[in-house]
XYZ file of N, CA and C in Angstrom:
603
model
N -277.416 -90.578 106.024
C -276.362 -91.460 105.551
C -276.773 -92.925 105.711
N -276.315 -93.758 104.783
C -276.611 -95.177 104.878
C -276.017 -95.760 106.154
N -274.854 -95.273 106.539
C -274.223 -95.753 107.769
C -275.145 -95.538 108.959
N -275.831 -94.400 109.001
C -276.762 -94.117 110.097
C -277.954 -95.063 110.057
N -278.452 -95.358 108.853
C -279.583 -96.275 108.716
C -279.200 -97.660 109.219
N -277.979 -98.102 108.898
C -277.517 -99.409 109.361
C -277.482 -99.444 110.882
N -277.048 -98.353 111.483
C -277.046 -98.291 112.948
C -278.459 -98.400 113.505
N -279.415 -97.776 112.819
C -280.816 -97.856 113.252
C -281.312 -99.298 113.153
N -281.002 -99.959 112.032
C -281.405 -101.359 111.858
C -280.791 -102.220 112.953
N -279.513 -101.989 113.219
C -278.813 -102.762 114.250
C -279.492 -102.577 115.605
N -279.859 -101.345 115.916
C -280.531 -101.062 117.186
C -281.898 -101.749 117.247
N -282.647 -101.705 116.131
C -283.964 -102.361 116.090
C -283.835 -103.871 116.279
N -282.793 -104.458 115.694
C -282.589 -105.897 115.831
C -282.233 -106.272 117.262
N -281.439 -105.435 117.896
C -281.089 -105.699 119.296
C -282.321 -105.583 120.194
N -283.191 -104.632 119.895
C -284.434 -104.494 120.663
C -285.299 -105.743 120.535
N -285.208 -106.389 119.381
C -285.976 -107.615 119.144
C -285.207 -108.860 119.599
N -284.083 -108.640 120.305
C -283.237 -109.738 120.791
C -282.726 -110.625 119.661
N -282.421 -109.996 118.534
C -281.838 -110.729 117.410
C -280.353 -110.384 117.336
N -279.525 -111.331 117.739
C -278.083 -111.121 117.670
C -277.669 -111.068 116.205
N -276.823 -110.111 115.851
C -276.516 -109.928 114.431
C -275.121 -109.373 114.202
N -274.662 -109.553 112.985
C -273.448 -108.904 112.493
C -273.822 -108.235 111.175
N -273.359 -107.003 110.985
C -273.685 -106.274 109.760
C -272.392 -105.831 109.075
N -272.290 -106.143 107.790
C -271.124 -105.770 106.994
C -271.581 -105.038 105.740
N -270.709 -104.175 105.225
C -271.039 -103.413 104.025
C -269.906 -103.520 103.016
N -270.259 -103.368 101.745
C -269.231 -103.378 100.708
C -269.676 -102.550 99.511
N -268.686 -102.071 98.758
C -268.921 -101.417 97.472
C -268.597 -102.414 96.371
N -269.400 -102.432 95.342
C -269.146 -103.323 94.205
C -267.828 -102.931 93.556
N -267.030 -103.924 93.168
C -265.736 -103.664 92.544
C -265.922 -102.893 91.232
N -265.031 -101.915 90.950
C -265.168 -101.098 89.730
C -265.296 -101.923 88.451
N -264.487 -102.988 88.323
C -264.566 -103.819 87.115
C -265.953 -104.446 86.983
N -266.512 -104.920 88.105
C -267.850 -105.517 88.089
C -268.902 -104.475 87.739
N -268.688 -103.242 88.232
C -269.620 -102.151 87.930
C -269.647 -101.880 86.431
N -268.465 -101.752 85.829
C -268.379 -101.451 84.398
C -268.972 -102.581 83.553
N -268.708 -103.821 83.954
C -269.268 -104.965 83.228
C -270.787 -104.947 83.268
N -271.332 -104.659 84.451
C -272.787 -104.664 84.597
C -273.416 -103.494 83.850
N -272.753 -102.318 83.878
C -273.251 -101.166 83.134
C -273.332 -101.491 81.643
N -272.293 -102.152 81.131
C -272.263 -102.497 79.710
C -273.327 -103.541 79.390
N -273.443 -104.564 80.264
C -274.389 -105.652 80.003
C -275.834 -105.177 80.036
N -276.157 -104.328 81.008
C -277.531 -103.864 81.175
C -277.809 -102.547 80.460
N -276.729 -101.908 79.944
C -276.846 -100.623 79.249
C -277.520 -99.583 80.142
N -276.962 -99.412 81.342
C -277.496 -98.447 82.302
C -276.366 -97.568 82.819
N -276.738 -96.417 83.389
C -275.769 -95.532 84.036
C -275.477 -96.061 85.434
N -274.363 -95.609 86.001
C -273.945 -96.146 87.296
C -274.970 -95.873 88.388
N -275.644 -94.706 88.332
C -276.609 -94.386 89.386
C -277.873 -95.238 89.301
N -278.022 -95.976 88.186
C -279.189 -96.849 88.032
C -278.957 -98.242 88.618
N -277.721 -98.557 88.948
C -277.428 -99.860 89.540
C -277.986 -99.926 90.957
N -278.600 -101.044 91.280
C -279.250 -101.176 92.584
C -278.400 -101.912 93.611
N -277.269 -102.470 93.166
C -276.439 -103.211 94.107
C -275.014 -102.659 94.167
N -274.868 -101.374 93.843
C -273.558 -100.737 93.968
C -273.090 -100.807 95.416
N -274.043 -100.612 96.318
C -273.785 -100.746 97.749
C -274.537 -101.978 98.226
N -273.898 -102.804 99.038
C -274.583 -103.966 99.604
C -274.322 -104.033 101.099
N -275.353 -104.393 101.817
C -275.278 -104.562 103.264
C -275.639 -106.010 103.569
N -274.776 -106.715 104.275
C -275.050 -108.102 104.638
C -275.339 -108.192 106.132
N -276.467 -108.793 106.456
C -276.867 -108.980 107.852
C -276.840 -110.473 108.153
N -276.057 -110.852 109.149
C -275.928 -112.259 109.526
C -276.548 -112.465 110.904
N -277.490 -113.391 110.972
C -278.190 -113.690 112.226
C -278.005 -115.176 112.543
N -278.612 -115.614 113.640
C -278.359 -116.970 114.127
C -279.125 -118.055 113.374
N -280.365 -117.785 113.007
C -281.213 -118.860 112.493
C -282.007 -118.433 111.261
N -282.599 -119.416 110.618
C -283.455 -119.172 109.460
C -284.649 -118.304 109.840
N -285.298 -118.614 110.970
C -286.454 -117.824 111.408
C -286.077 -116.364 111.628
N -284.877 -116.135 112.178
C -284.433 -114.763 112.426
C -284.189 -114.011 111.120
N -283.881 -114.718 110.050
C -283.734 -114.062 108.740
C -285.046 -113.380 108.353
N -286.134 -114.106 108.507
C -287.447 -113.551 108.149
C -287.899 -112.479 109.147
N -287.564 -112.672 110.430
C -287.879 -111.641 111.425
C -287.138 -110.348 111.111
N -285.887 -110.491 110.694
C -285.070 -109.328 110.330
C -285.666 -108.605 109.130
N -286.102 -109.365 108.137
C -286.725 -108.757 106.956
C -287.967 -107.965 107.353
N -288.778 -108.509 108.249
C -289.985 -107.807 108.706
C -289.636 -106.500 109.408
N -288.581 -106.523 110.228
C -288.156 -105.317 110.944
C -287.696 -104.244 109.958
N -286.937 -104.654 108.953
C -286.448 -103.704 107.946
C -287.610 -103.122 107.142
N -288.569 -103.976 106.791
C -289.737 -103.507 106.024
C -290.543 -102.477 106.796
N -290.519 -102.563 108.127
C -291.284 -101.636 108.962
C -290.541 -100.330 109.237
N -289.294 -100.227 108.779
C -288.510 -99.023 109.044
C -289.089 -97.820 108.300
N -289.296 -96.695 108.987
C -289.813 -95.494 108.316
C -288.773 -94.836 107.409
N -287.523 -95.277 107.526
C -286.442 -94.667 106.746
C -286.215 -95.368 105.412
N -286.831 -96.542 105.228
C -286.550 -97.359 104.055
C -287.823 -97.775 103.331
N -287.692 -97.966 102.031
C -288.780 -98.540 101.237
C -288.269 -99.817 100.588
N -289.047 -100.878 100.694
C -288.687 -102.144 100.063
C -289.159 -102.129 98.613
N -288.218 -102.308 97.671
C -288.553 -102.289 96.249
C -288.730 -103.688 95.672
N -287.895 -104.606 96.134
C -287.922 -105.948 95.531
C -287.214 -106.932 96.454
N -287.708 -108.162 96.509
C -287.086 -109.200 97.334
C -286.991 -110.510 96.560
N -285.829 -111.160 96.668
C -285.652 -112.519 96.159
C -285.336 -113.421 97.345
N -286.139 -114.455 97.522
C -285.978 -115.362 98.654
C -285.253 -116.630 98.202
N -283.917 -116.629 98.401
C -283.126 -117.806 98.061
C -283.059 -118.797 99.222
N -283.728 -118.487 100.318
C -283.845 -119.465 101.402
C -284.955 -120.449 101.052
N -286.078 -119.892 100.653
C -287.215 -120.721 100.240
C -286.909 -121.466 98.940
N -286.217 -120.772 98.037
C -285.854 -121.368 96.750
C -284.350 -121.194 96.531
N -283.534 -122.090 97.095
C -282.071 -121.970 96.967
C -281.621 -122.028 95.510
N -280.459 -121.420 95.236
C -279.870 -121.530 93.904
C -279.403 -122.969 93.674
N -279.068 -123.283 92.433
C -278.662 -124.645 92.085
C -277.448 -125.127 92.870
N -276.572 -124.189 93.237
C -275.374 -124.563 93.994
C -275.619 -124.635 95.501
N -276.885 -124.487 95.913
C -277.221 -124.570 97.331
C -277.209 -123.244 98.060
N -276.852 -122.161 97.364
C -276.769 -120.839 97.998
C -278.121 -120.419 98.569
N -278.086 -119.935 99.824
C -279.298 -119.467 100.492
C -279.079 -118.081 101.092
N -280.046 -117.212 100.897
C -279.997 -115.856 101.441
C -281.279 -115.142 101.014
N -281.605 -114.065 101.705
C -282.671 -113.174 101.247
C -282.003 -111.932 100.673
N -282.318 -111.589 99.441
C -281.774 -110.387 98.806
C -282.908 -109.382 98.625
N -282.753 -108.212 99.201
C -283.782 -107.173 99.085
C -283.166 -105.886 98.566
N -283.825 -105.272 97.591
C -283.415 -103.954 97.114
C -284.204 -102.922 97.907
N -283.478 -102.051 98.589
C -284.090 -101.038 99.438
C -283.801 -99.652 98.869
N -284.582 -98.690 99.310
C -284.368 -97.298 98.912
C -284.472 -96.407 100.133
N -283.485 -95.527 100.283
C -283.529 -94.549 101.373
C -284.595 -93.508 101.073
N -285.426 -93.233 102.043
C -286.538 -92.312 101.825
C -286.064 -90.900 101.505
N -285.032 -90.445 102.190
C -284.658 -89.031 102.066
C -283.757 -88.735 100.876
N -283.072 -89.753 100.346
C -282.155 -89.488 99.235
C -282.476 -90.301 97.985
N -283.399 -91.257 98.109
C -283.770 -92.146 97.002
C -282.609 -93.021 96.556
N -281.574 -93.105 97.391
C -280.445 -93.979 97.091
C -280.871 -95.435 97.236
N -280.593 -96.253 96.221
C -280.937 -97.671 96.262
C -279.720 -98.495 96.683
N -279.961 -99.534 97.448
C -278.888 -100.439 97.822
C -279.474 -101.803 98.151
N -278.596 -102.793 98.214
C -279.039 -104.168 98.440
C -278.770 -104.590 99.878
N -279.720 -105.303 100.459
C -279.527 -105.920 101.765
C -279.611 -107.433 101.584
N -278.592 -108.130 102.071
C -278.591 -109.591 102.069
C -278.742 -110.064 103.511
N -279.651 -110.991 103.733
C -279.887 -111.515 105.080
C -279.629 -113.015 105.068
N -278.730 -113.462 105.958
C -278.370 -114.879 106.028
C -278.236 -115.316 107.480
N -278.366 -116.613 107.691
C -277.995 -117.175 108.990
C -276.485 -117.421 108.978
N -275.905 -117.693 110.146
C -274.468 -117.975 110.209
C -274.119 -119.203 109.370
N -274.988 -120.199 109.409
C -274.761 -121.417 108.625
C -274.772 -121.116 107.132
N -275.725 -120.312 106.694
C -275.807 -119.938 105.277
C -274.580 -119.141 104.856
N -274.093 -118.300 105.748
C -272.930 -117.473 105.430
C -271.683 -118.335 105.273
N -271.515 -119.325 106.149
C -270.367 -120.227 106.019
C -270.439 -121.007 104.709
N -271.644 -121.466 104.379
C -271.818 -122.175 103.109
C -271.410 -121.294 101.933
N -271.870 -120.045 101.946
C -271.625 -119.123 100.833
C -270.151 -118.759 100.716
N -269.495 -118.533 101.850
C -268.119 -118.038 101.830
C -267.091 -119.155 101.648
N -267.350 -120.319 102.230
C -266.345 -121.379 102.235
C -266.714 -122.581 101.378
N -267.942 -122.638 100.918
C -268.361 -123.761 100.093
C -269.066 -124.826 100.907
N -269.955 -125.522 100.261
C -270.777 -126.519 100.940
C -269.938 -127.642 101.547
N -268.940 -128.141 100.803
C -268.142 -129.262 101.293
C -267.394 -128.891 102.569
N -266.821 -127.665 102.585
C -266.090 -127.219 103.767
C -267.009 -127.120 104.969
N -268.220 -126.624 104.724
C -269.145 -126.469 105.842
C -269.656 -127.814 106.350
N -269.901 -128.776 105.465
C -270.324 -130.103 105.902
C -269.244 -130.742 106.763
N -268.000 -130.517 106.390
C -266.886 -131.017 107.184
C -266.881 -130.367 108.561
N -267.176 -129.074 108.575
C -267.248 -128.333 109.838
C -268.353 -128.888 110.738
N -269.517 -129.147 110.179
C -270.646 -129.646 110.963
C -270.360 -131.042 111.509
N -269.650 -131.852 110.731
C -269.367 -133.220 111.151
C -268.343 -133.263 112.280
N -267.503 -132.252 112.356
C -266.435 -132.228 113.360
C -266.919 -131.562 114.639
N -267.032 -132.328 115.710
C -267.580 -131.814 116.956
C -266.504 -131.412 117.963
N -265.258 -131.731 117.677
C -264.191 -131.405 118.612
C -264.080 -129.893 118.792
N -264.090 -129.417 120.033
C -264.114 -127.978 120.314
C -262.853 -127.276 119.821
N -261.716 -127.934 119.955
C -260.477 -127.298 119.524
C -260.480 -127.086 118.014
N -260.883 -128.109 117.270
C -260.926 -127.983 115.819
C -261.947 -126.943 115.386
N -263.062 -126.877 116.102
C -264.077 -125.863 115.799
C -263.487 -124.466 115.976
N -262.709 -124.292 117.050
C -262.101 -122.984 117.302
C -261.122 -122.624 116.184
N -260.314 -123.601 115.764
C -259.363 -123.371 114.675
C -260.104 -122.997 113.399
N -261.190 -123.702 113.110
C -261.996 -123.423 111.916
C -262.538 -122.006 111.955
N -263.070 -121.595 113.116
C -263.650 -120.259 113.244
C -262.603 -119.172 113.044
N -261.402 -119.400 113.585
C -260.319 -118.421 113.419
C -259.957 -118.292 111.938
N -259.838 -119.429 111.263
C -259.525 -119.417 109.829
C -260.628 -118.723 109.046
N -261.865 -118.997 109.425
C -263.013 -118.377 108.761
C -262.952 -116.861 108.894
N -262.668 -116.379 110.106
C -262.581 -114.937 110.345
C -261.487 -114.304 109.497
N -260.352 -114.983 109.374
C -259.244 -114.437 108.588
C -259.605 -114.366 107.108
N -260.292 -115.398 106.629
C -260.686 -115.421 105.222
C -261.636 -114.275 104.906
N -262.564 -114.007 105.839
C -263.585 -112.993 105.598
C -263.114 -111.581 105.935
N -262.004 -111.463 106.648
C -261.604 -110.161 107.177
C -261.404 -109.118 106.085
N -260.671 -109.496 105.027
C -260.357 -108.515 103.987
C -261.610 -107.949 103.338
N -262.608 -108.820 103.146
C -263.839 -108.361 102.497
C -264.680 -107.479 103.403
N -264.375 -107.499 104.704
C -265.246 -106.796 105.643
C -264.546 -105.689 106.426
N -263.253 -105.486 106.176
C -262.502 -104.539 106.984
C -262.895 -103.082 106.713
N -263.637 -102.834 105.605
C -264.043 -101.469 105.288
C -265.171 -100.958 106.172
N -265.797 -101.855 106.942
C -267.017 -101.453 107.642
C -266.804 -100.254 108.554
N -265.612 -100.144 109.169
C -265.354 -99.043 110.089
C -265.121 -97.721 109.373
N -264.907 -97.780 108.075
C -264.600 -96.551 107.336
C -265.784 -96.045 106.532
N -266.982 -96.514 106.846
C -268.140 -96.162 106.041
C -268.901 -94.947 106.554
N -268.351 -94.190 107.506
C -268.981 -92.937 107.898
C -268.850 -91.967 106.726
N -269.904 -91.251 106.477
C -269.895 -90.355 105.329
C -269.991 -91.109 104.014
N -270.637 -92.267 104.055
C -270.685 -93.140 102.888
C -271.326 -92.475 101.679
N -272.362 -91.678 101.906
C -273.078 -91.072 100.779
C -272.137 -90.247 99.910
N -271.267 -89.441 100.558
C -270.318 -88.631 99.802
C -269.320 -89.522 99.059
N -268.895 -90.614 99.718
C -267.950 -91.526 99.081
C -268.559 -92.161 97.835
N -269.838 -92.533 97.932
C -270.500 -93.183 96.803
C -270.617 -92.217 95.631
N -270.945 -90.964 95.919
C -271.063 -89.965 94.854
C -269.732 -89.818 94.123
N -268.631 -89.736 94.877
C -267.314 -89.626 94.262
C -266.966 -90.903 93.502
N -267.358 -92.034 94.073
C -267.115 -93.333 93.436
C -267.832 -93.406 92.093
N -269.095 -92.950 92.067
C -269.869 -92.949 90.823
C -269.223 -92.043 89.780
N -268.749 -90.879 90.222
C -268.091 -89.958 89.294
C -266.860 -90.606 88.674
N -266.090 -91.319 89.507
C -264.882 -91.968 89.012
C -265.226 -93.082 88.028
N -266.279 -93.849 88.335
C -266.724 -94.903 87.421
C -267.114 -94.301 86.071
N -267.872 -93.192 86.102
C -268.311 -92.553 84.867
C -267.130 -91.977 84.094
N -266.136 -91.459 84.818
C -264.943 -90.927 84.155
C -264.234 -92.044 83.390
N -264.073 -93.202 84.037
C -263.432 -94.347 83.382
C -264.273 -94.826 82.211
N -265.594 -94.873 82.428
C -266.523 -95.335 81.386
C -266.415 -94.465 80.136
N -266.469 -93.141 80.314
C -266.415 -92.233 79.170
C -265.046 -92.266 78.495
N -263.986 -92.425 79.298
C -262.648 -92.519 78.726
C -262.546 -93.728 77.813
N -263.042 -94.879 78.311
C -263.010 -96.107 77.507
C -263.887 -95.966 76.258
N -265.035 -95.320 76.417
C -265.950 -95.149 75.284
C -265.305 -94.275 74.213
N -264.656 -93.173 74.654
C -263.969 -92.288 73.708
C -262.854 -93.032 72.981
N -262.132 -93.895 73.735
C -261.059 -94.661 73.118
C -261.615 -95.620 72.064
N -262.746 -96.257 72.384
C -263.360 -97.184 71.433
C -263.782 -96.460 70.157
N -264.350 -95.249 70.299
C -264.744 -94.467 69.129
C -263.528 -94.110 68.284
N -262.445 -93.768 68.964
C -261.214 -93.407 68.262
C -260.672 -94.614 67.494
N -260.648 -95.790 68.188
C -260.154 -97.007 67.533
C -261.030 -97.371 66.335
N -262.329 -97.222 66.483
C -263.258 -97.548 65.402
C -263.026 -96.631 64.206
N -262.820 -95.332 64.492
C -262.576 -94.364 63.424
C -261.270 -94.666 62.700
N -260.214 -94.983 63.468
C -258.922 -95.291 62.864
C -259.001 -96.569 62.033
N -259.773 -97.549 62.525
C -259.919 -98.810 61.787
C -260.612 -98.575 60.450
N -261.651 -97.722 60.451
C -262.374 -97.417 59.213
C -261.464 -96.715 58.209
N -260.644 -95.775 58.708
C -259.716 -95.068 57.825
C -258.711 -96.034 57.211
N -258.242 -96.992 58.039
C -257.266 -97.966 57.556
C -257.879 -98.848 56.473
N -259.090 -99.307 56.699
C -259.784 -100.148 55.717
C -260.018 -99.373 54.422
N -260.440 -98.098 54.558
C -260.717 -97.253 53.392
C -259.450 -97.020 52.575
N -258.335 -96.818 53.274
C -257.078 -96.524 52.577
C -256.540 -97.733 51.823
N -256.979 -98.941 52.241
C -256.481 -100.159 51.601
C -257.362 -100.601 50.437
N -258.521 -99.977 50.273
C -259.435 -100.359 49.188
C -258.931 -99.833 47.837
């Protein structure tokens, strides 16, 4: 299970004295369908249906974490984009790696960020610059509490990810059911439109 692999990664990071937080998420169904249509692929071909975010303390630890993951006997690294070395135009920084489970060939994405990069990504650059400029401990505590509340909804699923592989399989089936239903409806609408045009000629 992917949940077990995450536990292994977490244990390896602790052995390396890398303090970390790990969160997981499933791509939203609407986003899945949009991407399937745009790329013309089946749901099982998507590489970021499942994403794991690893948050560490520093930039150096991001690269140390990537090295530890690459050395895992349970995972194969397929592709990496380094947005730390080459940030996006909006300043976004992170390492994005597409991984594959050795025993199931399931592909998923791992994002590695420092705490600073995560605040930038979640709250915006301006908010984070304001945070860095404010040194008062009380205000910092208030900011952190607000930050946790903002991120909570996106991360509250982490405790329910035991048996994730079975959940993903059912999730994929449901996506395909919706996809085929919509496709059948489109064919029906197209056929009815042609009949209407023909009848008016």
